[in-house]
Short mmCIF file of C-alpha atoms and ligand atoms in Angstrom, two decimals:
data_model
loop_
_atom_site.label_atom_id
_atom_site.label_comp_id
_atom_site.label_asym_id
_atom_site.label_seq_id
_atom_site.Cartn_x
_atom_site.Cartn_y
_atom_site.Cartn_z
CA MET A 1 29.73 -67.08 -32.91
CA SER A 2 31.94 -67.73 -29.84
CA ALA A 3 32.82 -71.50 -28.87
CA THR A 4 30.55 -71.05 -25.79
CA SER A 5 27.77 -70.20 -27.85
CA ARG A 6 28.15 -73.23 -29.96
CA GLY A 7 27.55 -75.28 -27.06
CA TRP A 8 31.14 -75.48 -25.55
CA ARG A 9 31.31 -75.47 -21.84
CA ARG A 10 33.91 -73.63 -19.70
CA ARG A 11 34.54 -75.93 -16.59
CA VAL A 12 37.33 -73.63 -15.14
CA PRO A 13 37.50 -70.03 -16.33
CA GLY A 14 39.33 -69.79 -19.59
CA GLU A 15 39.34 -73.50 -20.34
CA LEU A 16 37.01 -74.87 -22.99
CA THR A 17 36.01 -78.56 -22.61
CA GLU A 18 33.76 -80.81 -24.71
CA PRO A 19 30.69 -79.43 -26.24
CA VAL A 20 27.46 -79.86 -24.49
CA ALA A 21 25.48 -82.24 -26.41
CA ALA A 22 22.07 -82.29 -24.62
CA VAL A 23 20.75 -81.02 -21.25
CA THR A 24 17.65 -82.64 -19.74
CA VAL A 25 15.60 -81.10 -17.24
CA ARG A 26 12.49 -82.55 -15.44
CA ALA A 27 9.67 -80.20 -14.08
CA PRO A 28 6.77 -81.09 -12.16
CA GLY A 29 3.05 -80.68 -12.61
CA LYS A 30 1.19 -79.01 -9.87
CA VAL A 31 -2.25 -79.46 -7.86
CA ASN A 32 -3.67 -76.22 -6.21
CA LEU A 33 -4.36 -77.52 -2.69
CA ALA A 34 -6.21 -74.05 -2.25
CA LEU A 35 -7.13 -71.43 -4.90
CA ALA A 36 -8.88 -68.57 -3.55
CA VAL A 37 -9.77 -66.22 -6.29
CA GLY A 38 -10.40 -62.48 -5.73
CA ARG A 39 -11.37 -59.54 -7.88
CA LEU A 40 -10.66 -59.11 -11.38
CA ARG A 41 -7.92 -56.62 -11.76
CA ALA A 42 -7.38 -53.76 -14.24
CA ASP A 43 -4.70 -55.82 -15.92
CA GLY A 44 -7.09 -58.75 -16.80
CA TYR A 45 -5.65 -61.04 -14.15
CA HIS A 46 -7.55 -61.99 -10.88
CA GLU A 47 -6.00 -61.47 -7.46
CA VAL A 48 -5.53 -64.89 -6.10
CA VAL A 49 -4.10 -66.50 -3.06
CA SER A 50 -3.12 -70.18 -3.97
CA VAL A 51 -1.46 -73.00 -2.19
CA LEU A 52 0.58 -74.94 -4.78
CA HIS A 53 1.82 -78.49 -4.36
CA ALA A 54 4.33 -80.02 -6.94
CA VAL A 55 3.54 -83.59 -7.84
CA SER A 56 5.63 -86.33 -9.38
CA LEU A 57 3.95 -86.34 -12.65
CA SER A 58 6.44 -84.19 -14.56
CA ASP A 59 7.58 -83.47 -18.00
CA GLU A 60 11.11 -83.53 -19.31
CA VAL A 61 12.64 -81.10 -21.63
CA VAL A 62 15.68 -82.05 -23.71
CA ALA A 63 17.77 -78.99 -24.85
CA GLU A 64 20.42 -79.43 -27.64
CA PRO A 65 22.24 -76.97 -29.72
CA GLY A 66 20.59 -75.98 -32.92
CA PRO A 67 20.03 -73.24 -35.49
CA GLY A 68 17.30 -70.98 -34.16
CA VAL A 69 14.59 -72.12 -31.83
CA SER A 70 12.72 -75.49 -32.93
CA VAL A 71 10.52 -77.61 -30.78
CA SER A 72 9.44 -81.21 -31.18
CA VAL A 73 6.85 -82.84 -28.63
CA ALA A 74 6.32 -86.51 -27.68
CA GLY A 75 4.04 -88.15 -25.04
CA GLU A 76 0.85 -87.23 -23.38
CA GLY A 77 -1.35 -84.85 -25.55
CA ALA A 78 1.68 -84.12 -27.97
CA ASP A 79 -0.70 -83.56 -30.93
CA ALA A 80 -2.37 -80.60 -28.97
CA VAL A 81 0.89 -78.76 -28.26
CA PRO A 82 1.81 -75.87 -30.75
CA THR A 83 5.46 -76.21 -31.88
CA GLY A 84 6.01 -72.74 -33.09
CA ARG A 85 7.22 -69.49 -31.51
CA ASP A 86 3.91 -69.47 -29.28
CA ASN A 87 5.07 -72.69 -27.54
CA LEU A 88 5.71 -71.58 -23.85
CA ALA A 89 9.02 -73.51 -23.88
CA ALA A 90 10.14 -71.75 -27.07
CA ARG A 91 9.16 -68.44 -25.57
CA ALA A 92 11.13 -69.30 -22.49
CA ALA A 93 14.21 -69.86 -24.81
CA TYR A 94 13.69 -66.53 -26.65
CA ALA A 95 13.29 -64.75 -23.29
CA LEU A 96 16.58 -66.14 -22.02
CA ALA A 97 18.50 -65.44 -25.12
CA ARG A 98 17.03 -61.85 -24.97
CA PHE A 99 17.99 -61.44 -21.43
CA LEU A 100 21.58 -62.83 -22.07
CA ARG A 101 21.95 -60.81 -25.17
CA ARG A 102 22.92 -64.00 -27.34
CA GLU A 103 21.53 -65.68 -30.37
CA PRO A 104 18.68 -68.02 -29.45
CA ALA A 105 19.98 -71.42 -30.78
CA VAL A 106 18.37 -74.61 -29.50
CA HIS A 107 16.30 -77.34 -30.17
CA LEU A 108 13.81 -78.39 -27.47
CA THR A 109 12.41 -81.77 -27.28
CA LEU A 110 9.23 -81.89 -24.93
CA ARG A 111 8.53 -85.33 -23.35
CA LYS A 112 5.08 -84.76 -22.00
CA ALA A 113 3.36 -86.69 -19.09
CA ILE A 114 1.42 -83.70 -17.63
CA PRO A 115 -2.00 -83.49 -19.31
CA VAL A 116 -2.18 -80.64 -22.04
CA ALA A 117 -4.49 -77.82 -20.76
CA GLY A 118 -5.45 -79.94 -17.93
CA GLY A 119 -5.12 -77.43 -15.06
CA MET A 120 -1.71 -78.93 -13.83
CA ALA A 121 0.41 -76.20 -15.37
CA GLY A 122 1.99 -78.43 -17.85
CA GLY A 123 2.92 -75.80 -20.27
CA SER A 124 4.49 -73.68 -17.29
CA ALA A 125 6.47 -76.84 -16.27
CA ASP A 126 7.79 -77.02 -19.83
CA ALA A 127 8.67 -73.19 -19.66
CA ALA A 128 10.53 -73.81 -16.42
CA ALA A 129 12.16 -76.72 -17.46
CA ALA A 130 13.30 -74.98 -20.75
CA LEU A 131 14.62 -71.88 -18.96
CA LEU A 132 16.77 -74.14 -16.73
CA ALA A 133 17.90 -76.31 -19.77
CA CYS A 134 18.83 -73.41 -22.04
CA SER A 135 20.50 -71.53 -19.08
CA VAL A 136 22.83 -74.70 -18.59
CA LEU A 137 23.31 -75.27 -22.36
CA TRP A 138 24.30 -71.93 -22.86
CA ASP A 139 26.43 -72.03 -19.78
CA SER A 140 24.94 -68.85 -18.52
CA ARG A 141 25.35 -69.22 -14.61
CA LEU A 142 21.88 -67.35 -14.20
CA SER A 143 21.10 -66.77 -10.62
CA ARG A 144 17.79 -68.27 -9.19
CA GLU A 145 16.56 -64.85 -8.90
CA HIS A 146 16.94 -63.91 -12.49
CA LEU A 147 15.45 -67.49 -13.48
CA LEU A 148 12.26 -66.71 -11.29
CA GLU A 149 12.17 -63.27 -12.82
CA LEU A 150 12.13 -64.44 -16.44
CA ALA A 151 9.68 -67.27 -15.22
CA ALA A 152 7.19 -64.73 -13.98
CA GLY A 153 7.09 -62.97 -17.31
CA LEU A 154 6.20 -66.05 -19.09
CA GLY A 155 3.18 -67.00 -17.08
CA SER A 156 1.60 -66.93 -13.50
CA ASP A 157 2.66 -70.53 -12.75
CA VAL A 158 6.04 -70.64 -14.40
CA PRO A 159 7.87 -69.59 -11.31
CA PHE A 160 6.40 -72.34 -9.28
CA GLY A 161 7.64 -74.90 -12.06
CA VAL A 162 11.12 -73.60 -11.09
CA LEU A 163 10.75 -73.57 -7.38
CA GLY A 164 8.35 -76.78 -6.87
CA GLY A 165 7.73 -78.23 -3.40
CA THR A 166 4.89 -76.40 -1.45
CA ALA A 167 4.36 -72.74 -1.87
CA VAL A 168 1.82 -69.99 -1.21
CA ALA A 169 1.34 -67.82 -4.41
CA THR A 170 -0.22 -64.45 -4.21
CA GLY A 171 -1.05 -61.47 -6.52
CA ARG A 172 -1.71 -62.97 -9.90
CA GLY A 173 -0.17 -66.22 -8.79
CA ALA A 174 3.42 -65.51 -9.61
CA ARG A 175 4.62 -64.24 -6.28
CA LEU A 176 5.82 -67.13 -4.15
CA ALA A 177 6.62 -67.97 -0.76
CA PRO A 178 7.64 -71.42 0.29
CA ALA A 179 5.42 -73.25 2.74
CA LEU A 180 6.06 -75.76 5.42
CA SER A 181 4.88 -79.21 4.67
CA ARG A 182 5.84 -82.43 6.50
CA GLY A 183 5.76 -85.87 4.61
CA THR A 184 4.48 -87.08 1.52
CA PHE A 185 1.03 -87.06 0.01
CA HIS A 186 -0.28 -89.53 -2.28
CA TRP A 187 -2.62 -88.72 -5.23
CA VAL A 188 -4.82 -90.11 -8.02
CA LEU A 189 -5.18 -87.93 -10.97
CA ALA A 190 -8.04 -88.41 -13.27
CA LEU A 191 -7.22 -87.20 -16.72
CA ALA A 192 -10.13 -86.18 -19.05
CA ALA A 193 -10.44 -86.13 -22.68
CA GLY A 194 -9.71 -82.79 -23.99
CA GLY A 195 -8.55 -79.56 -22.08
CA LEU A 196 -10.14 -76.47 -20.52
CA SER A 197 -8.97 -73.00 -21.20
CA THR A 198 -7.91 -71.30 -18.25
CA PRO A 199 -9.08 -67.89 -19.30
CA ALA A 200 -12.42 -69.47 -20.19
CA VAL A 201 -12.67 -70.97 -16.72
CA TYR A 202 -11.82 -67.51 -14.98
CA GLY A 203 -14.30 -65.87 -17.24
CA GLN A 204 -17.04 -68.44 -16.28
CA LEU A 205 -16.24 -67.61 -12.64
CA ASP A 206 -16.91 -63.97 -13.30
CA ARG A 207 -20.11 -64.78 -14.87
CA LEU A 208 -21.15 -66.86 -12.11
CA ARG A 209 -20.31 -64.10 -9.62
CA GLY A 210 -22.42 -61.71 -11.67
CA GLY A 211 -20.39 -58.73 -10.48
CA SER A 212 -20.99 -59.20 -6.97
CA ASP A 213 -18.47 -57.99 -4.25
CA VAL A 214 -15.61 -60.56 -3.96
CA PRO A 215 -13.62 -60.73 -0.66
CA ALA A 216 -10.01 -60.55 -0.65
CA PRO A 217 -8.53 -64.12 -0.92
CA ARG A 218 -6.96 -65.35 2.03
CA VAL A 219 -4.33 -68.03 3.07
CA PRO A 220 -6.63 -71.00 4.48
CA PRO A 221 -5.02 -71.53 8.09
CA ALA A 222 -6.53 -75.12 8.50
CA LEU A 223 -4.86 -76.06 5.25
CA MET A 224 -1.49 -74.76 6.31
CA ALA A 225 -1.85 -76.61 9.71
CA ALA A 226 -2.78 -79.92 7.89
CA LEU A 227 0.48 -79.32 5.67
CA ARG A 228 2.63 -78.68 8.73
CA SER A 229 1.54 -81.70 10.43
CA GLY A 230 1.53 -84.01 7.34
CA ASP A 231 -2.10 -84.96 8.17
CA ALA A 232 -3.58 -86.29 4.95
CA ALA A 233 -7.20 -86.65 6.41
CA ALA A 234 -7.07 -82.77 7.67
CA LEU A 235 -5.72 -81.86 4.23
CA GLY A 236 -8.55 -83.73 2.46
CA ILE A 237 -10.94 -81.61 4.57
CA ALA A 238 -9.20 -78.27 3.85
CA LEU A 239 -8.71 -78.72 0.04
CA GLY A 240 -10.63 -76.07 -1.77
CA ASN A 241 -10.72 -74.35 -5.22
CA ASP A 242 -12.94 -71.53 -6.17
CA LEU A 243 -12.44 -72.43 -9.85
CA GLN A 244 -14.11 -75.74 -9.40
CA GLU A 245 -17.59 -74.58 -9.85
CA ALA A 246 -16.85 -72.64 -13.07
CA ALA A 247 -14.77 -75.78 -14.35
CA LEU A 248 -18.11 -77.95 -13.42
CA ALA A 249 -20.34 -75.44 -15.24
CA LEU A 250 -18.27 -75.60 -18.49
CA ARG A 251 -17.69 -79.55 -18.19
CA PRO A 252 -20.64 -81.00 -16.27
CA ALA A 253 -19.47 -84.50 -16.66
CA LEU A 254 -16.69 -83.72 -13.96
CA ARG A 255 -19.34 -83.94 -11.28
CA LEU A 256 -19.51 -87.76 -12.17
CA THR A 257 -15.77 -88.01 -11.72
CA LEU A 258 -15.75 -86.32 -8.40
CA GLU A 259 -18.55 -88.34 -7.25
CA ALA A 260 -16.77 -91.51 -8.42
CA GLY A 261 -13.65 -90.54 -6.48
CA ALA A 262 -15.53 -90.32 -3.32
CA ASP A 263 -17.33 -93.69 -4.02
CA ALA A 264 -13.81 -95.10 -4.69
CA GLY A 265 -12.93 -94.17 -0.98
CA ALA A 266 -10.79 -90.99 -1.85
CA LEU A 267 -10.20 -88.85 1.53
CA ALA A 268 -11.21 -85.84 -0.93
CA GLY A 269 -11.32 -84.85 -4.66
CA VAL A 270 -10.85 -81.48 -6.21
CA VAL A 271 -10.63 -80.13 -9.71
CA ALA A 272 -6.75 -79.18 -10.29
CA GLY A 273 -6.58 -75.65 -11.04
CA SER A 274 -8.64 -74.63 -13.99
CA GLY A 275 -9.37 -78.27 -14.84
CA PRO A 276 -10.51 -80.74 -16.32
CA THR A 277 -8.01 -83.07 -14.43
CA CYS A 278 -9.43 -84.11 -10.95
CA ALA A 279 -7.04 -84.88 -8.09
CA PHE A 280 -8.01 -87.48 -5.31
CA LEU A 281 -6.12 -87.57 -2.07
CA ALA A 282 -5.50 -90.92 -0.67
CA ARG A 283 -4.29 -92.01 2.81
CA ASP A 284 -1.07 -93.51 1.55
CA GLU A 285 0.51 -95.31 -1.53
CA ARG A 286 -1.48 -98.35 -1.01
CA HIS A 287 -4.77 -96.52 -0.66
CA ALA A 288 -3.91 -94.59 -3.80
CA THR A 289 -3.56 -97.87 -5.65
CA ASP A 290 -6.75 -99.07 -4.24
CA VAL A 291 -8.68 -95.78 -5.31
CA ALA A 292 -7.10 -95.90 -8.78
CA ALA A 293 -8.33 -99.36 -9.38
CA ARG A 294 -12.09 -98.45 -8.29
CA LEU A 295 -11.79 -95.41 -10.28
CA SER A 296 -10.58 -97.01 -13.31
CA ALA A 297 -13.65 -99.67 -13.01
CA ALA A 298 -16.08 -96.63 -12.70
CA GLY A 299 -14.92 -95.48 -16.39
CA VAL A 300 -15.36 -91.72 -15.62
CA CYS A 301 -12.14 -90.44 -17.05
CA ARG A 302 -9.90 -90.94 -20.12
CA THR A 303 -7.08 -92.29 -17.86
CA LEU A 304 -5.50 -92.33 -14.50
CA ARG A 305 -2.19 -91.56 -12.88
CA ARG A 306 -0.88 -91.90 -9.36
CA ALA A 307 1.47 -89.36 -8.23
CA TYR A 308 3.02 -88.10 -4.86
CA GLY A 309 4.21 -84.77 -3.63
CA PRO A 310 5.61 -82.37 -2.80
CA VAL A 311 8.50 -82.79 -5.22
CA SER A 312 11.26 -80.54 -6.22
CA GLY A 313 11.04 -77.90 -9.17
CA ALA A 314 12.85 -78.00 -12.28
CA ARG A 315 16.17 -79.91 -12.10
CA VAL A 316 18.86 -81.21 -14.43
CA VAL A 317 18.59 -85.11 -14.70
CA ASN A 318 21.24 -85.47 -17.41
CA GLY A 319 24.00 -83.27 -18.92
CA PRO A 320 26.19 -80.95 -16.83
CA ALA A 321 24.67 -80.04 -13.38
O1 C5P B 401 -0.49 -66.29 -16.53
P1 C5P B 401 -1.22 -66.93 -17.39
O2 C5P B 401 -0.78 -66.95 -18.89
O3 C5P B 401 -1.03 -68.57 -17.19
O4 C5P B 401 -2.61 -66.87 -17.31
C1 C5P B 401 -3.47 -67.19 -18.36
C2 C5P B 401 -4.73 -66.44 -18.38
O5 C5P B 401 -5.57 -66.93 -17.04
C3 C5P B 401 -4.66 -65.14 -18.26
O6 C5P B 401 -4.71 -64.22 -19.41
C4 C5P B 401 -6.07 -64.80 -17.35
O7 C5P B 401 -7.05 -64.77 -18.29
C5 C5P B 401 -6.40 -65.98 -16.48
N1 C5P B 401 -5.69 -65.57 -15.19
C6 C5P B 401 -6.53 -64.81 -14.33
N2 C5P B 401 -6.05 -64.60 -13.08
C7 C5P B 401 -4.86 -65.20 -12.63
C8 C5P B 401 -4.14 -66.10 -13.47
C9 C5P B 401 -4.53 -66.26 -14.77
O8 C5P B 401 -7.51 -64.31 -14.67
N3 C5P B 401 -4.37 -64.86 -11.53
#
């Protein structure tokens, strides 16, 4: 095993300095501002057009040198996260090691704040964070293009965990184009007890549609205009999610949560991705605090978080940049 693969870092070519002890990367959760779901494709995915918005509710992944790949999880929903080879962050480490033709040797600690199976792409954020953390720990100097390519192989939402900001996703959701967005939007996130399975929600949508013809999904012009102008009220009117009805069919209690958000004065509310988290848009930070307090009193969710967006994608917060 070379010194570099043991965690030594080359600052100038040929010169080895101190070993890299740990790299911490933060990656954001997301809210789909729009999620238009088209036909079911032959590969089992649905054709989508989605406008993704990275929010400040984020997970951290700490990567440390270790024998083999191991995972430990702390924080929000930690008990529900698998720690074996099927953990998405572990899969990211294996995929990167394979790409680099090196031994996978890392211990990953996941510090979770994004709800597990909550529709906010928490697992994808962890995978994006693990990719970046391992690439720094292993001093791989991986280009962003390669990082995004590996990310797409791990799941539809993983590239957005790398990129962050605001983006339009097409295809199965992994093809991204950055979108213009002005200012900061403030959210109240209502976290539910228990998660929803993404394939189950897509499957429910297919059942609701009953085999009828589905138009090709389109980018919603009013939403893009609201983002460009930074107009929260217009954004609220334009929010939309084709998976919402399916999530509500599987979890009818979410209707009460959405109603309570409207009663609490939110500009708008929407199920986040495949749910069951509900996202409520506020006018500004103060309004978000007010909406959160009213929603909390309504007792229609497990817990509440305030967040803002857009925020950046996976980034190193300690360890070598
Ligand atoms: O890509 P990812 O692993 O996140 O997708 C999880 C599951 O969600 C897929 O196996 C599929 O059942 C469903 N899905 C879909 N269409 C998409 C994205 C995901 O049907 N565009």
